[in-house]
Amino acid sequence: MSDRTASNAPPSGGAEFRDVATAHTPFQTGRLMLWVVVILVVANFAWIVANNENFGWPVVAKYFFDPVVISGLYVSLGLTVIGMILGVVFGLLIAIARMSSDRLASSFASLFIWFFRGTPLLVQLIFWYNMSTLFPRLSLSIPFGPTLMSWDTNSVITPMTAAIVGLALNEAAYMAEIIRGGLLSVDRGQSETAQAFGMTRARALWRIIIPQAMRSIVPPTGNQLISMIKATSLVSVIAMADLLYSVQSIYNRTFEIIPMLLVAVIWYLLITTVLNIGQSYIEAYYGRSDRRNAGAVKPAAVTEEASH
Amino acid sequence: MTASQSQKPLVEARNVHKSFDQLEVLKGIDLDVMPGEVVVILGPSGSGKSTFLRCINHLEAIQRGYIQVDGEQIGYALRKGRLEKLSPNGIARQRRKIGMVFQQFNLYPHMTVLQNIIEAPIGIHGESRKDAIANAMRLLERVGLSEKAENYPRQLSGGQQQRVAIARALAIKPKLMLFDEPTSALDPELVGEVLATMRDLAKQGLTMIVVTHEIGFAREAADRVVFMDGGHIIEMGKPEDVIGNPQHPRTQAFLSRFL
């Protein structure tokens, strides 16, 4: 017979040649070529961008740590953190209300989600900012009865409060649906067991259901957090001096639009990179019970298990 | 472990009816369980035996009759001569003296074995952490799993998980233990270890109601065997009578499949 058939047949010879431990992967010329070509294209593109004077890299470097930019960065980060915390807290309450058997609570939650998911965030922010044109005074009163307390709307709704309220309520609507999905993903037997042990519903939720739901809540929440950072740039329309607003205020003076936008872009990318790393740690934390050999397992326990 | 005549029953079920929508699952169950008694409920699938067990700690609400555990009517309270439904927290309080073991074990997967066992004693019964851990370790030793305290449930075999679930239920020092088909989800070779643990508990005088298909366990460990079919109790008595010499044709038909 010829060599062709021999190459497909099992190699003749002793058992030591057949042992797969001696096998090696053949050299893949095609993959190597692909790597070389891709690296060349990417390097060339980077070189072109770095040497293109229109990008104004010296200007980027000059303004990167400019006090105006840094204070704008703080505003963006602050809004993100506060908006996200409030969004998660309200979102959790709304998710619980939505799942409750109480008709009043679940219809309120549905209405809230319907409205805040169904309208653009930009429009919501502008509405909050212009609240005073709709309601010149905010007052606390008994329905159709006497007024207890009253405030001038403009003293309550500053650009800061409008931005926080707008971002938080919008976020709450999205988080409510993410959290509800997470709570539904937990096996029904778990809440039944918690009930059978005499846990109150609040305790069962807090100790048993939410920790298990976190596994499916964390990844989309990371997504939301990253969207939120970029969504904070919308508050520049209501004159909040966030990161985007501060680079705009600089290029309105200097007309160096592209370099200043690059400053903002690089900062946004840096923040999201840090958040991505943080997210992977949080995911690892909530996935710890899933790894078969988690840290606490003693070697003896593993071998005993293998014998089952 | 026969109960003396002067004692009052720990569990008293009278004319218990339960329906799911149009389907009537329990059609008038009467059963008394004395303190220290081990009652095994046998019956074909769909006979209502698991449902009845779940009614005892109000995981399912009943529509007629009443169930009393340790002198308290489960799910209801008499106030000013009227019967009122209890609030969820009121029901939670009643359940705290009843331990339960489930077919699917239902250990909390995000907690280690030890955390699973001390969760209720610390969080609900207000035990100190030190006492709860000491008690948990004693229970783990009793079910033969001391060295697994720091493992997560997923790292254990089914039989080991069910033994942890039994230890978890015992940790609340229950007056009554309910077992809902505790061996039905196990591989055949793992059934024995769980049944051995349960036999051990029965010998120590714990009041137990066990829903199972394990005829052998019923014969050895039960003080009384209850045979259910179609939402009724068909036959009830000492294991040697009900299993050894069944009177009702449906009991005979059911048991003949195991011989």
XYZ file of C-alpha atoms in Angstrom:
567
model
C 0.000 0.000 0.000
C 1.035 3.614 -0.514
C 1.922 6.285 2.076
C -1.480 7.993 1.707
C -3.462 5.259 3.395
C -0.775 4.728 5.966
C -1.097 8.365 7.144
C -4.743 7.890 8.122
C -4.389 4.486 9.660
C -3.235 4.179 13.267
C 0.551 4.214 13.381
C 1.966 0.753 13.363
C 4.546 -0.104 15.917
C 4.686 -0.455 19.672
C 2.184 0.841 22.204
C 4.628 3.560 23.303
C 4.154 5.282 19.906
C 0.384 5.240 20.271
C 0.359 6.852 23.700
C -1.267 10.278 23.135
C 1.073 11.760 25.743
C 3.780 11.669 23.064
C 1.616 13.502 20.473
C 2.476 17.038 19.321
C 0.509 19.686 17.480
C 1.706 20.217 13.888
C 3.082 23.705 13.108
C 0.287 25.989 11.778
C 1.839 28.251 9.129
C -1.515 29.804 8.182
C -2.284 31.028 11.736
C 1.188 32.544 12.064
C 0.751 34.427 8.784
C -2.603 35.779 9.931
C -1.045 37.043 13.177
C 1.762 38.769 11.308
C -0.630 40.491 8.886
C -3.015 41.641 11.626
C -0.177 42.968 13.808
C 1.275 44.852 10.836
C -2.087 46.464 9.969
C -2.767 47.463 13.588
C 0.750 48.852 14.108
C 0.531 50.803 10.895
C -2.839 52.276 11.872
C -1.502 53.250 15.314
C 1.523 54.882 13.702
C -0.670 56.876 11.313
C -2.926 58.071 14.140
C 0.011 58.960 16.372
C 1.733 60.967 13.631
C -1.347 62.706 12.278
C -1.001 66.348 13.359
C -4.761 66.910 13.048
C -5.263 64.799 16.185
C -3.213 67.354 18.119
C -1.598 64.969 20.592
C 0.464 67.722 22.258
C -2.802 69.546 23.002
C -4.295 66.313 24.381
C -1.299 65.951 26.680
C -1.463 69.587 27.749
C -5.130 69.495 28.786
C -5.301 65.895 30.024
C -4.824 66.868 33.687
C -6.217 70.416 33.314
C -8.090 71.400 36.535
C -11.265 72.081 34.528
C -11.134 68.621 32.968
C -10.384 66.950 36.312
C -13.237 68.720 38.087
C -15.503 67.691 35.187
C -14.266 64.128 35.650
C -15.189 64.269 39.347
C -18.686 65.486 38.475
C -19.137 62.652 35.968
C -17.886 60.046 38.430
C -19.932 61.511 41.280
C -23.117 61.538 39.210
C -22.449 57.970 38.091
C -21.915 56.692 41.621
C -24.882 58.516 43.163
C -27.161 57.794 40.200
C -26.204 54.133 40.222
C -26.603 53.664 43.989
C -30.011 55.334 43.987
C -30.926 53.463 40.807
C -30.064 50.072 42.338
C -31.888 50.813 45.608
C -35.050 52.080 43.903
C -34.723 49.392 41.264
C -34.711 46.696 43.944
C -37.790 48.167 45.623
C -39.587 48.436 42.297
C -38.613 44.893 41.305
C -40.037 43.588 44.591
C -43.180 45.669 44.128
C -43.552 44.372 40.575
C -43.347 40.749 41.754
C -45.639 41.249 44.726
C -49.126 39.764 44.702
C -50.439 43.138 45.865
C -52.204 44.707 42.881
C -51.555 48.277 44.002
C -47.789 47.743 44.338
C -47.387 45.768 41.122
C -49.395 48.224 39.001
C -47.456 51.167 40.398
C -44.184 49.395 39.559
C -45.332 48.519 36.033
C -46.407 52.100 35.417
C -43.068 53.442 36.683
C -41.064 51.082 34.466
C -43.313 51.757 31.485
C -42.845 55.509 31.755
C -39.145 55.793 32.562
C -38.021 53.182 30.075
C -40.356 54.480 27.414
C -39.100 58.065 27.212
C -35.627 59.318 26.218
C -33.313 60.126 29.121
C -32.425 63.449 27.476
C -36.090 64.502 27.511
C -36.481 63.375 31.134
C -33.457 65.457 32.157
C -34.785 68.551 30.399
C -38.179 68.086 32.061
C -36.645 67.816 35.529
C -34.492 70.856 34.843
C -37.504 72.881 33.693
C -39.758 71.700 36.490
C -40.302 75.272 37.649
C -42.122 76.205 34.430
C -44.616 73.373 35.077
C -44.879 73.700 38.859
C -43.572 77.076 40.118
C -44.019 75.941 43.715
C -43.701 72.488 45.249
C -45.943 71.920 48.218
C -46.856 69.162 50.614
C -50.573 69.054 51.260
C -53.510 66.797 52.004
C -55.185 65.909 48.663
C -57.861 68.581 47.998
C -57.095 69.869 51.502
C -54.863 72.426 53.217
C -51.177 72.902 52.330
C -48.688 71.816 54.984
C -45.374 72.961 53.511
C -44.274 74.663 50.340
C -41.018 75.465 48.520
C -39.970 77.510 45.514
C -39.229 74.942 42.768
C -36.082 76.710 41.609
C -34.570 76.429 45.073
C -35.146 72.653 45.102
C -34.401 71.696 41.496
C -30.870 72.872 40.793
C -28.987 71.442 37.785
C -27.395 69.023 40.262
C -30.660 67.699 41.710
C -32.270 67.579 38.270
C -29.350 65.522 36.992
C -29.382 63.153 39.990
C -33.158 62.661 39.968
C -33.239 62.211 36.202
C -30.396 59.696 36.049
C -31.484 57.787 39.172
C -35.126 57.320 38.178
C -34.219 56.302 34.637
C -31.654 53.861 35.990
C -34.122 52.501 38.555
C -36.502 51.493 35.773
C -33.822 49.469 33.983
C -32.354 48.026 37.174
C -35.822 46.947 38.319
C -36.143 44.701 35.285
C -32.593 43.352 35.659
C -33.129 42.598 39.354
C -36.541 41.037 38.699
C -34.959 38.755 36.111
C -32.287 37.793 38.638
C -34.806 37.050 41.396
C -36.872 34.914 39.009
C -33.779 32.905 38.060
C -33.437 31.496 41.593
C -34.933 28.025 42.056
C -38.389 28.198 43.664
C -37.387 25.514 46.140
C -35.073 28.029 47.781
C -37.759 30.467 48.888
C -39.949 27.517 49.866
C -37.163 26.169 52.076
C -36.601 29.573 53.653
C -40.354 29.729 54.336
C -40.433 26.236 55.814
C -37.689 27.281 58.237
C -39.833 30.157 59.415
C -37.916 33.009 57.803
C -39.810 36.206 57.222
C -40.087 37.183 53.550
C -37.670 40.066 53.991
C -35.061 37.829 55.578
C -35.489 35.114 52.946
C -34.998 37.709 50.239
C -31.950 39.247 51.862
C -30.144 36.093 53.012
C -31.212 33.442 50.512
C -32.676 34.820 47.298
C -30.670 37.981 46.558
C -27.214 36.399 47.071
C -28.124 33.715 44.534
C -29.723 36.207 42.162
C -26.518 38.275 42.175
C -24.892 35.835 39.778
C -27.274 36.824 37.030
C -27.693 40.450 38.200
C -23.996 41.462 38.190
C -23.118 41.149 34.466
C -25.992 43.294 33.123
C -25.467 45.741 36.006
C -21.860 46.214 34.897
C -23.266 46.974 31.492
C -25.659 49.512 33.027
C -22.864 51.158 34.991
C -20.832 51.678 31.830
C -23.874 53.074 30.015
C -24.462 55.322 33.008
C -20.977 56.855 32.800
C -21.625 57.768 29.209
C -25.199 58.829 29.959
C -23.866 61.404 32.421
C -22.547 63.270 29.369
C -26.194 64.115 28.585
C -26.339 66.375 31.639
C -24.138 68.856 29.757
C -27.412 70.032 28.126
C -28.706 71.216 31.497
C -25.465 73.098 32.212
C -23.967 70.543 34.596
C -20.171 70.845 34.316
C -19.432 67.161 33.731
C -16.448 65.778 31.808
C -17.934 66.385 28.361
C -19.207 69.862 29.331
C -15.774 70.890 30.640
C -13.898 69.836 27.490
C -16.567 71.624 25.461
C -16.049 74.769 27.535
C -12.339 74.597 26.694
C -12.718 74.016 22.947
C -15.290 76.795 22.757
C -12.392 79.073 23.675
C -9.514 77.386 21.825
C -11.378 75.757 18.891
C -9.288 72.581 19.373
C -12.354 70.392 19.106
C -10.826 67.019 18.190
C -7.954 67.053 20.717
C -10.315 68.057 23.536
C -12.818 65.352 22.605
C -9.903 62.898 22.610
C -9.151 63.948 26.190
C -12.728 63.048 27.139
C -12.668 59.806 25.130
C -9.473 58.596 26.797
C -10.835 59.400 30.262
C -14.095 57.547 29.544
C -12.109 54.548 28.286
C -9.872 54.567 31.362
C -12.863 54.564 33.701
C -14.668 51.766 31.878
C -11.473 49.683 31.866
C -11.164 49.994 35.634
C -14.852 49.083 36.012
C -14.473 46.009 33.792
C -11.699 44.735 36.037
C -13.804 45.398 39.134
C -16.742 43.563 37.577
C -14.725 40.423 36.928
C -13.716 40.320 40.602
C -17.335 40.720 41.734
C -18.432 37.952 39.359
C -15.726 35.670 40.705
C -16.926 36.400 44.262
C -20.539 35.453 43.563
C -19.489 32.423 41.541
C -17.334 30.992 44.345
C -19.792 28.289 45.403
C -19.845 27.011 41.830
C -16.215 26.012 41.577
C -15.803 22.403 42.556
C -12.470 22.967 44.252
C -13.026 26.229 46.079
C -10.300 27.465 48.410
C -11.562 25.821 51.581
C -11.552 22.270 50.247
C -8.940 20.069 51.815
C -7.194 17.623 49.489
C -8.481 14.705 51.571
C -12.069 15.749 50.902
C -11.463 15.822 47.171
C -10.011 12.343 46.982
C -12.817 10.952 49.070
C -15.342 12.527 46.754
C -13.637 11.050 43.720
C -14.161 7.587 45.165
C -17.933 7.986 45.095
C -41.824 3.939 70.691
C -45.584 3.758 71.234
C -47.105 6.842 72.770
C -48.952 6.510 76.054
C -52.709 7.046 75.962
C -52.716 10.018 78.316
C -50.617 12.216 76.000
C -52.189 14.721 73.658
C -51.361 14.362 69.956
C -48.596 16.613 68.634
C -50.256 16.774 65.236
C -53.999 16.717 64.865
C -55.498 16.847 61.368
C -59.276 16.855 60.977
C -61.254 16.569 57.763
C -58.487 18.204 55.733
C -59.545 19.171 52.212
C -57.234 20.670 49.605
C -57.849 21.509 45.957
C -55.691 22.990 43.250
C -58.204 24.902 41.141
C -60.758 22.232 40.140
C -58.617 19.272 41.167
C -59.381 17.969 44.643
C -56.174 16.440 46.013
C -57.128 15.809 49.658
C -60.677 14.655 50.364
C -60.951 14.673 54.115
C -57.835 13.492 55.918
C -57.982 12.674 59.649
C -54.720 11.852 61.364
C -53.293 12.165 64.866
C -49.579 11.873 65.500
C -48.434 11.324 69.072
C -45.221 12.855 70.446
C -42.295 10.550 69.667
C -44.227 8.649 67.050
C -42.817 7.831 63.602
C -45.525 7.831 60.962
C -44.701 6.721 57.430
C -47.118 7.681 54.670
C -47.126 5.350 51.674
C -49.125 5.575 48.485
C -48.936 5.787 44.722
C -47.857 9.001 42.980
C -50.651 11.550 42.941
C -52.294 10.107 46.042
C -51.897 13.465 47.825
C -49.328 12.309 50.399
C -46.754 15.018 49.647
C -49.465 17.657 49.499
C -50.739 16.593 52.912
C -47.217 16.869 54.332
C -46.860 20.380 52.901
C -50.187 21.370 54.444
C -48.882 20.507 57.910
C -46.470 23.467 57.871
C -48.754 25.582 55.707
C -46.612 25.564 52.565
C -50.019 24.803 51.082
C -53.189 26.330 52.525
C -56.092 23.944 53.142
C -59.673 24.758 52.207
C -61.620 22.831 54.822
C -60.960 21.263 58.181
C -58.023 22.144 60.395
C -54.497 21.122 61.280
C -53.124 21.658 64.753
C -49.473 21.267 65.692
C -48.397 21.396 69.337
C -51.709 22.952 70.337
C -51.650 25.737 67.743
C -53.845 25.813 64.683
C -51.539 26.213 61.699
C -52.138 29.353 59.638
C -54.983 30.679 61.790
C -55.681 32.126 65.200
C -58.834 32.501 67.270
C -59.372 36.139 68.174
C -62.480 37.265 70.044
C -64.245 34.060 69.104
C -63.526 34.439 65.396
C -61.037 32.514 63.276
C -58.579 34.873 61.584
C -55.938 34.160 58.963
C -52.460 34.745 60.352
C -50.101 37.250 58.742
C -47.085 35.832 56.841
C -44.890 36.633 59.836
C -47.323 34.899 62.164
C -47.189 31.769 60.020
C -43.390 32.026 59.908
C -43.362 31.962 63.720
C -45.478 28.781 63.798
C -43.179 27.014 61.363
C -40.141 27.489 63.581
C -40.771 24.333 65.590
C -41.209 22.162 62.488
C -38.187 20.893 60.581
C -38.507 19.851 56.972
C -36.404 17.789 54.575
C -37.117 18.069 50.863
C -36.873 15.648 47.964
C -34.418 17.963 46.151
C -32.414 18.697 49.367
C -32.714 22.477 48.735
C -29.501 23.354 50.510
C -28.552 27.010 50.096
C -25.942 26.693 47.321
C -24.182 29.980 48.105
C -23.399 28.948 51.674
C -20.997 26.337 53.005
C -22.364 23.282 54.803
C -21.738 24.922 58.185
C -23.370 28.201 57.129
C -26.389 26.245 55.872
C -26.857 24.664 59.286
C -26.321 27.762 61.465
C -28.405 30.129 59.310
C -31.756 29.498 61.016
C -30.479 28.971 64.583
C -28.630 32.323 64.538
C -30.897 34.358 62.298
C -34.301 33.132 63.462
C -33.886 31.458 66.827
C -31.399 33.998 68.176
C -28.746 31.498 69.213
C -25.228 32.807 69.747
C -22.807 32.092 66.937
C -20.610 30.018 69.223
C -23.456 27.788 70.422
C -24.841 27.430 66.916
C -21.489 26.326 65.497
C -20.883 23.890 68.371
C -24.335 22.394 67.856
C -23.865 22.278 64.077
C -20.590 20.396 64.435
C -22.286 17.906 66.789
C -25.033 17.352 64.226
C -22.555 16.975 61.374
C -20.780 14.327 63.382
C -24.091 12.582 63.957
C -24.736 12.412 60.188
C -21.088 11.472 59.591
C -19.999 14.583 57.703
C -17.795 16.510 60.144
C -15.014 16.947 57.623
C -17.370 18.568 55.079
C -18.256 21.633 57.185
C -16.372 24.075 54.957
C -17.462 22.571 51.620
C -20.144 24.005 49.398
C -23.209 21.799 48.696
C -22.221 21.347 45.040
C -19.058 19.593 46.149
C -21.030 16.842 47.909
C -22.789 13.781 46.569
C -26.592 13.670 46.673
C -26.633 11.433 49.726
C -24.224 13.717 51.565
C -26.322 16.752 50.639
C -29.453 15.116 52.007
C -27.685 14.237 55.261
C -26.618 17.888 55.577
C -30.239 18.894 54.918
C -31.307 16.597 57.778
C -28.678 18.161 60.074
C -29.892 21.613 59.036
C -33.479 20.738 59.935
C -32.392 19.236 63.291
C -30.394 22.379 64.129
C -33.585 24.300 64.926
C -34.412 21.657 67.579
C -37.769 20.847 65.993
C -40.675 19.260 67.823
C -41.722 17.638 64.556
C -39.780 16.592 61.469
C -41.354 16.318 58.043
C -39.611 14.261 55.334
C -40.909 14.772 51.796
C -39.656 11.791 49.740
C -36.137 12.283 51.093
C -34.563 9.497 49.011
C -36.479 9.807 45.730
C -33.890 12.056 44.045
C -30.941 9.860 45.034
C -28.986 7.273 43.100
C -29.843 3.798 44.420
C -26.444 3.296 46.048
C -26.815 6.535 48.061
C -30.276 5.783 49.493
C -28.932 3.584 52.267
C -26.851 6.251 54.014
C -29.825 8.631 54.226
C -32.202 5.947 55.479
C -29.648 4.909 58.105
C -29.533 8.488 59.390
C -33.328 8.620 59.531
C -33.572 5.246 61.311
C -31.152 6.633 63.875
C -33.384 9.658 64.470
C -36.482 7.469 64.790
C -34.769 5.429 67.531
C -34.021 8.599 69.473
C -37.666 9.463 69.877
C -38.023 12.326 67.422
C -41.568 12.813 66.121
C -41.401 12.195 62.389
C -43.821 12.138 59.483
C -42.166 10.545 56.462
C -43.533 10.420 52.946
C -41.575 7.796 51.051
C -41.577 4.876 48.642
C -39.127 2.919 50.803
C -41.259 0.016 52.044
C -38.271 -1.444 53.884
C -37.823 1.733 55.904
C -41.533 1.809 56.745
C -41.415 -1.809 57.969
C -38.369 -1.267 60.188
C -38.656 2.258 61.499
C -42.349 3.202 61.521
C -44.589 3.019 64.573
C -47.515 3.433 62.250
C -47.959 3.189 58.492
C -50.580 5.228 56.680
C -51.603 4.194 53.178
C -53.110 6.955 51.048
C -54.757 6.785 47.647
C -56.873 9.259 45.699
C -56.855 11.861 48.464
C -58.109 9.477 51.186
C -56.445 7.490 53.933
C -57.272 3.926 52.893
C -55.578 1.959 55.601
C -53.608 2.727 58.745
C -51.951 0.683 61.459
C -48.830 -1.097 62.643
C -46.340 -1.801 59.825
C -46.638 -5.567 60.271
C -50.398 -5.261 59.697
C -50.527 -2.737 56.848
C -47.464 -4.013 54.994
C -47.478 -7.609 56.170
C -51.198 -8.241 55.904
C -52.960 -5.449 53.952
C -56.756 -5.561 54.082
C -57.745 -3.149 51.325
C -57.397 -4.272 47.694
C -55.692 -1.009 46.676
C -53.085 -1.407 49.409
C -52.544 -4.987 48.290
C -52.159 -3.871 44.655
C -49.695 -1.131 45.611
C -47.569 -3.346 47.816
C -47.538 -6.244 45.356
C -45.376 -4.110 43.061
C -42.622 -4.095 45.661
C -42.519 -7.856 46.236
